[in-house]
Every structure is written in C-alpha cells, then in structure tokens.
Coordinates of C-alpha atoms and ligand atoms in Angstrom, one line a residue:
M196 CA 0.0 0.0 0.0
T197 CA 3.0 2.4 -0.3
D198 CA 2.5 4.8 -3.1
Q199 CA 5.5 4.1 -5.3
R200 CA 4.1 3.9 -8.7
P201 CA 6.7 2.3 -10.9
G202 CA 6.1 -1.3 -11.8
P203 CA 8.2 -3.9 -10.1
S204 CA 10.3 -4.4 -13.1
A205 CA 11.5 -0.8 -12.9
V206 CA 13.1 -1.5 -9.6
S207 CA 15.2 -4.6 -9.3
G208 CA 17.7 -6.5 -7.2
D209 CA 19.3 -4.4 -4.4
G210 CA 16.9 -1.5 -5.2
L211 CA 13.9 -3.9 -4.4
K212 CA 15.5 -5.0 -1.2
D213 CA 16.1 -1.4 -0.2
C214 CA 12.4 -0.4 -0.8
C215 CA 11.3 -3.5 1.1
A216 CA 13.5 -3.0 4.1
A217 CA 12.7 0.7 4.2
A218 CA 8.9 0.0 4.1
Y219 CA 9.2 -2.5 7.0
S220 CA 11.3 -0.3 9.1
S221 CA 8.6 2.4 9.3
D222 CA 6.8 2.9 12.5
V223 CA 3.5 3.2 10.5
V224 CA 3.9 -0.3 9.3
A225 CA 4.4 -1.5 12.9
L226 CA 1.1 0.3 13.8
L227 CA -0.7 -1.5 10.9
L228 CA 0.8 -5.0 11.4
G229 CA 1.5 -5.2 15.2
D230 CA 4.6 -7.2 16.4
S231 CA 4.5 -10.0 13.9
Y232 CA 4.9 -8.9 10.3
H233 CA 3.2 -11.9 8.8
P234 CA -0.4 -13.4 8.6
G235 CA -1.1 -15.9 11.4
G236 CA 1.2 -14.0 13.9
T237 CA 2.8 -15.8 16.8
A238 CA 0.3 -18.6 16.7
L239 CA 1.5 -19.7 13.3
T240 CA 5.2 -19.2 14.3
R241 CA 4.5 -21.7 17.2
R242 CA 2.9 -24.1 14.8
L243 CA 5.9 -23.8 12.5
A244 CA 8.3 -24.3 15.4
E245 CA 6.5 -27.6 16.2
G246 CA 7.7 -29.1 12.9
L247 CA 11.4 -28.1 13.2
R248 CA 12.6 -30.6 15.8
L249 CA 14.3 -28.0 17.8
T250 CA 16.7 -29.1 20.5
E251 CA 17.9 -27.0 23.5
S252 CA 21.5 -27.0 22.4
G253 CA 20.6 -26.2 18.8
R254 CA 21.1 -23.0 16.8
V255 CA 18.4 -21.5 14.7
L256 CA 18.7 -18.8 12.0
D257 CA 15.7 -16.4 11.4
V258 CA 16.2 -15.0 7.9
A259 CA 14.5 -11.6 7.4
S260 CA 13.9 -11.5 11.2
G261 CA 12.1 -8.1 11.0
R262 CA 11.7 -6.6 14.5
G263 CA 12.7 -9.9 16.1
T264 CA 9.3 -11.3 17.1
T265 CA 9.8 -14.8 15.7
A266 CA 13.4 -15.1 16.9
L267 CA 12.6 -13.9 20.4
L268 CA 9.7 -16.3 20.7
L269 CA 11.8 -19.2 19.6
A270 CA 14.6 -18.2 22.0
D271 CA 12.3 -17.9 24.9
T272 CA 9.9 -20.9 24.3
Y273 CA 12.4 -23.5 23.0
D274 CA 15.5 -22.4 24.8
V275 CA 17.5 -22.3 21.5
R276 CA 20.1 -19.8 20.5
V277 CA 18.8 -17.8 17.6
D278 CA 20.5 -15.6 15.1
G279 CA 18.4 -13.0 13.2
V280 CA 19.4 -11.5 10.0
D281 CA 17.6 -8.7 8.2
Y282 CA 18.4 -6.3 5.3
S283 CA 17.1 -3.3 7.3
P284 CA 19.7 -1.9 9.8
A285 CA 16.9 -0.2 11.7
N286 CA 15.0 -3.5 12.2
T287 CA 18.2 -5.2 13.3
A288 CA 18.8 -2.5 15.9
F289 CA 15.1 -2.6 17.0
A290 CA 15.3 -6.5 17.4
Q291 CA 18.6 -6.3 19.3
G292 CA 17.0 -3.8 21.8
A293 CA 13.9 -5.9 22.1
A294 CA 16.2 -8.9 23.0
S295 CA 17.9 -7.1 25.7
T296 CA 14.6 -5.7 27.1
A297 CA 13.2 -9.3 27.2
G298 CA 16.3 -10.6 29.0
L299 CA 17.1 -12.7 26.0
G300 CA 20.3 -10.9 25.0
D301 CA 22.4 -14.0 25.6
R302 CA 20.3 -16.2 23.4
A303 CA 19.4 -14.0 20.5
A304 CA 21.6 -11.9 18.3
F305 CA 20.7 -9.8 15.2
I306 CA 22.8 -8.7 12.3
T307 CA 22.2 -6.7 9.1
G308 CA 22.7 -8.9 6.0
D309 CA 21.2 -10.3 2.8
A310 CA 19.2 -13.5 2.6
E311 CA 20.8 -14.1 -0.9
G312 CA 24.3 -14.0 0.7
L313 CA 24.1 -14.9 4.2
P314 CA 26.9 -13.7 6.5
H315 CA 27.1 -17.0 8.3
P316 CA 29.5 -20.1 7.9
D317 CA 28.4 -23.4 6.3
G318 CA 26.5 -26.0 8.4
I319 CA 26.0 -24.3 11.7
F320 CA 22.2 -24.2 12.2
E321 CA 19.9 -27.0 13.1
A322 CA 17.0 -24.9 11.7
V323 CA 16.4 -22.0 9.5
V324 CA 13.2 -20.0 9.7
C325 CA 11.9 -17.5 7.2
E326 CA 8.5 -15.8 7.6
C327 CA 6.8 -13.8 5.0
A328 CA 9.9 -12.8 3.2
L329 CA 11.0 -15.5 0.5
C330 CA 8.1 -14.0 -1.5
T331 CA 9.9 -10.6 -1.6
F332 CA 13.5 -11.9 -2.4
P333 CA 14.4 -11.1 -6.0
D334 CA 16.5 -14.4 -6.4
K335 CA 14.6 -17.0 -4.4
A336 CA 16.8 -19.8 -5.7
R337 CA 19.9 -18.1 -4.4
A338 CA 18.2 -17.6 -1.0
A339 CA 17.2 -21.2 -0.8
A340 CA 20.7 -22.3 -1.6
E341 CA 21.9 -20.1 1.2
F342 CA 19.3 -21.7 3.5
A343 CA 20.8 -25.2 2.6
R344 CA 24.4 -24.1 2.9
V345 CA 24.0 -22.8 6.6
L346 CA 22.0 -25.9 7.7
V347 CA 23.6 -28.9 9.3
P348 CA 22.9 -32.3 7.5
G349 CA 19.4 -33.3 8.4
G350 CA 18.5 -29.7 9.4
R351 CA 15.1 -28.2 8.7
V352 CA 13.9 -25.1 7.1
G353 CA 10.5 -23.7 8.2
I354 CA 8.8 -21.2 5.9
T355 CA 5.5 -19.4 6.3
D356 CA 4.7 -17.3 3.2
V357 CA 2.2 -15.8 0.9
T358 CA 1.2 -18.0 -1.9
A359 CA -0.2 -16.6 -5.3
V360 CA -1.2 -17.8 -8.8
P361 CA 0.8 -14.9 -10.5
D362 CA -1.1 -14.8 -13.7
R363 CA -4.5 -14.4 -12.0
L364 CA -3.5 -11.4 -9.9
A365 CA -5.7 -8.3 -10.3
P366 CA -3.9 -5.1 -11.5
E367 CA -4.1 -3.6 -8.1
L368 CA -2.1 -6.4 -6.8
T369 CA 0.9 -6.4 -9.4
G370 CA 2.7 -3.0 -8.8
L371 CA 5.7 -2.3 -6.7
A372 CA 3.7 -1.6 -3.6
A373 CA 2.1 -5.1 -4.0
R374 CA 5.6 -6.5 -4.4
I375 CA 6.6 -4.8 -1.0
A376 CA 3.3 -6.1 0.5
C377 CA 4.4 -9.6 -0.2
I378 CA 2.0 -10.2 -3.0
S379 CA 3.1 -9.6 -6.5
D380 CA 6.2 -11.9 -6.6
A381 CA 4.6 -14.6 -4.3
R382 CA 4.5 -18.0 -5.9
P383 CA 2.3 -21.2 -5.8
L384 CA 3.2 -23.5 -2.8
S385 CA 4.3 -26.1 -5.3
E386 CA 6.8 -23.7 -6.8
Y387 CA 8.3 -22.9 -3.3
S388 CA 8.7 -26.6 -3.0
R389 CA 10.5 -26.9 -6.3
I390 CA 12.9 -23.9 -5.5
L391 CA 13.8 -25.6 -2.3
A392 CA 14.1 -29.0 -3.8
A393 CA 16.6 -27.6 -6.3
A394 CA 18.7 -26.4 -3.4
G395 CA 18.6 -29.9 -1.9
L396 CA 15.8 -29.3 0.6
R397 CA 13.1 -31.9 0.4
T398 CA 9.5 -30.8 1.6
V399 CA 8.2 -32.9 4.4
R400 CA 5.2 -31.0 5.4
T401 CA 2.9 -28.3 3.8
E402 CA -0.2 -26.6 5.3
R403 CA -2.6 -23.9 3.9
H404 CA -3.5 -21.1 6.3
N405 CA -5.4 -18.9 3.9
Q406 CA -7.8 -17.7 6.6
A407 CA -4.8 -16.0 8.4
M408 CA -4.4 -13.9 5.1
T409 CA -8.0 -12.8 5.4
R410 CA -7.6 -11.9 9.0
M411 CA -4.6 -9.8 8.2
I412 CA -6.5 -8.0 5.5
D413 CA -9.3 -7.2 8.0
Q414 CA -6.9 -6.1 10.6
I415 CA -5.1 -3.7 8.2
E416 CA -8.3 -2.2 7.0
A417 CA -9.6 -1.6 10.5
R418 CA -6.2 0.1 11.7
L419 CA -6.0 2.1 8.4
N420 CA -9.5 3.5 9.1
L421 CA -8.5 4.4 12.6
L422 CA -5.1 5.9 11.6
R423 CA -6.7 7.8 8.6
M424 CA -8.6 9.9 11.3
T425 CA -5.6 10.4 13.6
A426 CA -2.4 10.1 11.6
S427 CA -3.1 10.6 7.9
A428 CA -0.1 12.9 7.5
K429 CA 2.2 10.2 9.0
L430 CA 0.7 7.5 6.7
T431 CA 1.2 9.7 3.7
A432 CA 4.7 10.6 4.7
A433 CA 5.5 6.8 5.0
G434 CA 4.2 6.4 1.4
V435 CA 0.9 4.8 2.2
D436 CA -1.7 5.8 -0.6
L437 CA -4.9 6.3 1.4
D438 CA -6.9 6.7 -1.8
A439 CA -5.7 3.5 -3.3
A440 CA -5.7 1.4 -0.1
P441 CA -9.4 0.4 -0.3
A442 CA -9.2 -0.9 -3.8
V443 CA -6.0 -2.8 -3.0
L444 CA -7.5 -4.4 0.1
A445 CA -10.7 -5.4 -1.7
A446 CA -8.7 -6.9 -4.5
A447 CA -6.7 -8.8 -2.0
R448 CA -9.8 -10.1 -0.2
T449 CA -11.3 -11.2 -3.5
A450 CA -8.1 -12.9 -4.4
V451 CA -8.0 -14.9 -1.2
A452 CA -11.7 -15.9 -1.6
D453 CA -11.2 -17.2 -5.2
G454 CA -7.9 -19.0 -4.3
T455 CA -5.6 -16.8 -6.2
L456 CA -3.9 -15.6 -2.9
G457 CA -3.2 -17.5 0.2
Y458 CA -0.7 -18.2 3.1
A459 CA 1.0 -21.4 3.7
L460 CA 3.4 -23.2 6.0
L461 CA 6.1 -25.4 4.5
I462 CA 8.8 -27.5 6.2
A463 CA 11.7 -29.0 4.3
E464 CA 14.7 -31.0 5.3
K465 CA 18.3 -31.1 4.1
S466 CA 19.5 -34.7 3.5
P467 CA 21.3 -36.2 6.5
Ligands
SAM704 C1 7.1 -8.9 5.9 S1 8.6 -8.6 6.8 C2 8.6 -10.2 7.8 C3 9.4 -9.9 9.0 C4 9.4 -11.1 10.0 N1 10.0 -12.3 9.3 C5 8.1 -11.4 10.5 O1 7.4 -12.3 10.1 O2 7.8 -10.7 11.4 C6 9.8 -8.8 5.6 C7 11.2 -8.5 6.1 O3 12.1 -9.0 5.1 C8 13.2 -8.2 5.2 N2 14.0 -8.4 3.9 C9 13.6 -8.0 2.6 N3 14.6 -8.4 1.8 C10 15.5 -9.0 2.5 C11 16.7 -9.7 2.2 N4 17.1 -9.7 0.9 N5 17.5 -10.2 3.1 C12 17.2 -10.1 4.5 N6 16.0 -9.5 4.9 C13 15.2 -9.0 3.9 C14 12.6 -6.8 5.4 O4 13.6 -5.8 5.9 C15 11.6 -7.0 6.4 O5 12.0 -6.9 7.8

C-alpha cells in the first residue's frame, strides 16, 4: 500500500531489497501490522516451530527477522540460541534492543545482512526459519541455496509465506507496492517446494493457512480506518496511498476468496 508507482520491473535487485527494508522499518507499518509482520502472527510461528525438531543446544537462524518477534519467541519458548538477519539496519537495531529488554540478549543476536548472501558459515544451524519474506526476495533460488548451505545435514527449514497464482492477480496487486506487501512476486506453494528441492531441501510438510491472510487484511483495513482519522499525515509521509488502499484491500480479499492468494506453511529437510 505504499504509493510508489513504478512497476516492479522498474526496480530490481538491491533496489527492491532497499524498498522492502525501508517500508518494513517504518513505525506506521508497525502500527498497521503489530509485532509480527506476517499473517497468522505468533500462533502460526509456534505451529511452524513444532515441525522443526528444535533441541535445547541447537542454533536457529531467522532469515528476514524483522523486529525480532519470531526469533525472540523461539529463544524464549524453546531455549534455543537464535541468530536473526535482516536487510534493514533499523530492524536489526530494534530487534537487538527488544532482545535486551526481554532478557534474551544472551540467546538472540541480530545482524544486518542479505538472505541471498548470508553472512554465516556453512553447516552451523539445526533450523532456518523465514516468515513472509521469501516472496519478496528477487533471487529466491539463491536464497534457498543459502538456507541449505548454513544448515547442518538433516537440518530443517521452516517457511510461512504468501502464496499466489501470479497470472490471476488483479492489476491492483501487481505493482511495486504489492511487491513490497508480499503479494506480486509470491508463488504457488508447489513452486516454493520446487525452489527448495533444487537447493537440496526436500519438503516434508505443507499446510494452507489462507484464513490468516483474510484476518490480516481485515486488521489492516480496521487500523487504516483508525489511523486515517488520527495520523493521515504520518501515513502519507510513509508512502501509504490512502486513496488507493481500499481498492487494493478489496482486490486482496477477493483474491483470497477465489484461491488466487493465500498463506502457507512449509517445512523442508536437508538430506542427512
Ligand atoms: C514482511 S517482513 C517479515 C518480518 C518477519 N519475518 C516477521 O514475520 O515478522 C519482511 C522482512 O524482510 C526483510 N528483507 C527484505 N529483503 C531481505 C533480504 N534480501 N535479506 C534479508 N531481509 C530482507 C525486510 O527488511 C523485512 O524486515
């Protein structure tokens, strides 16, 4: 819903990552989305964690860790050591501060980096998680190869992400703003599996959670309506196009209802 009109092809590679990271660093986005920047929130993160076979001594990497909500939940609930990496320095700093505030500074550490070139050595994590972000990465195959590289043999990757049937997306859902909103470059669940398989990660579980997408659309609409009255200048300054937002939200709701858009959980394993 940010008002940056060029089509997604006009911005590519690092430019796209910069746009995405800047959007998800804004306080207005935090007001719209809450702590977890993905449909399903922490409940879906817990569901994902159940499939990862985490052990107390294990290390977990949260790729595109945002403000640290997923990583801190895993460190706190499963007693694992979690490293978070995000393209946005502001998010990294926020997450590190949240870790200290929560008394988890010894078990959660955050650095700024790129999912397509992770700044971590080979084979050190028993699990990699990536929530609502693979859909935004320009080179998904490279990111998947990086997930595989940093995993130990037999390690698992847990993904929750937007799914889409790209050639059925309405025009409102295909611009740069929709790309940043995790929609326009989302792929069908089967394609995510294929991308992971090509990197040596075999899918062992998939689940559809499309209703979580609808709930997030409802939440954004309700909060936008509130903020429109109290903070419209802030929204506009952050690039939110208040005039376009209702049509984008309506198109997204229709797309979920007819199966064009959805949200899914996927767990894949690196061969032992
Ligand atoms: C929709 S948010 C999801 C954040 C978090 N995973 C969550 O679910 O709360 C997408 C995040 O991906 C980050 N991001 C975008 N491109 C990235 C890249 N190439 N490498 C690492 N992080 C990236 C953004 O900065 C943003 O924090």
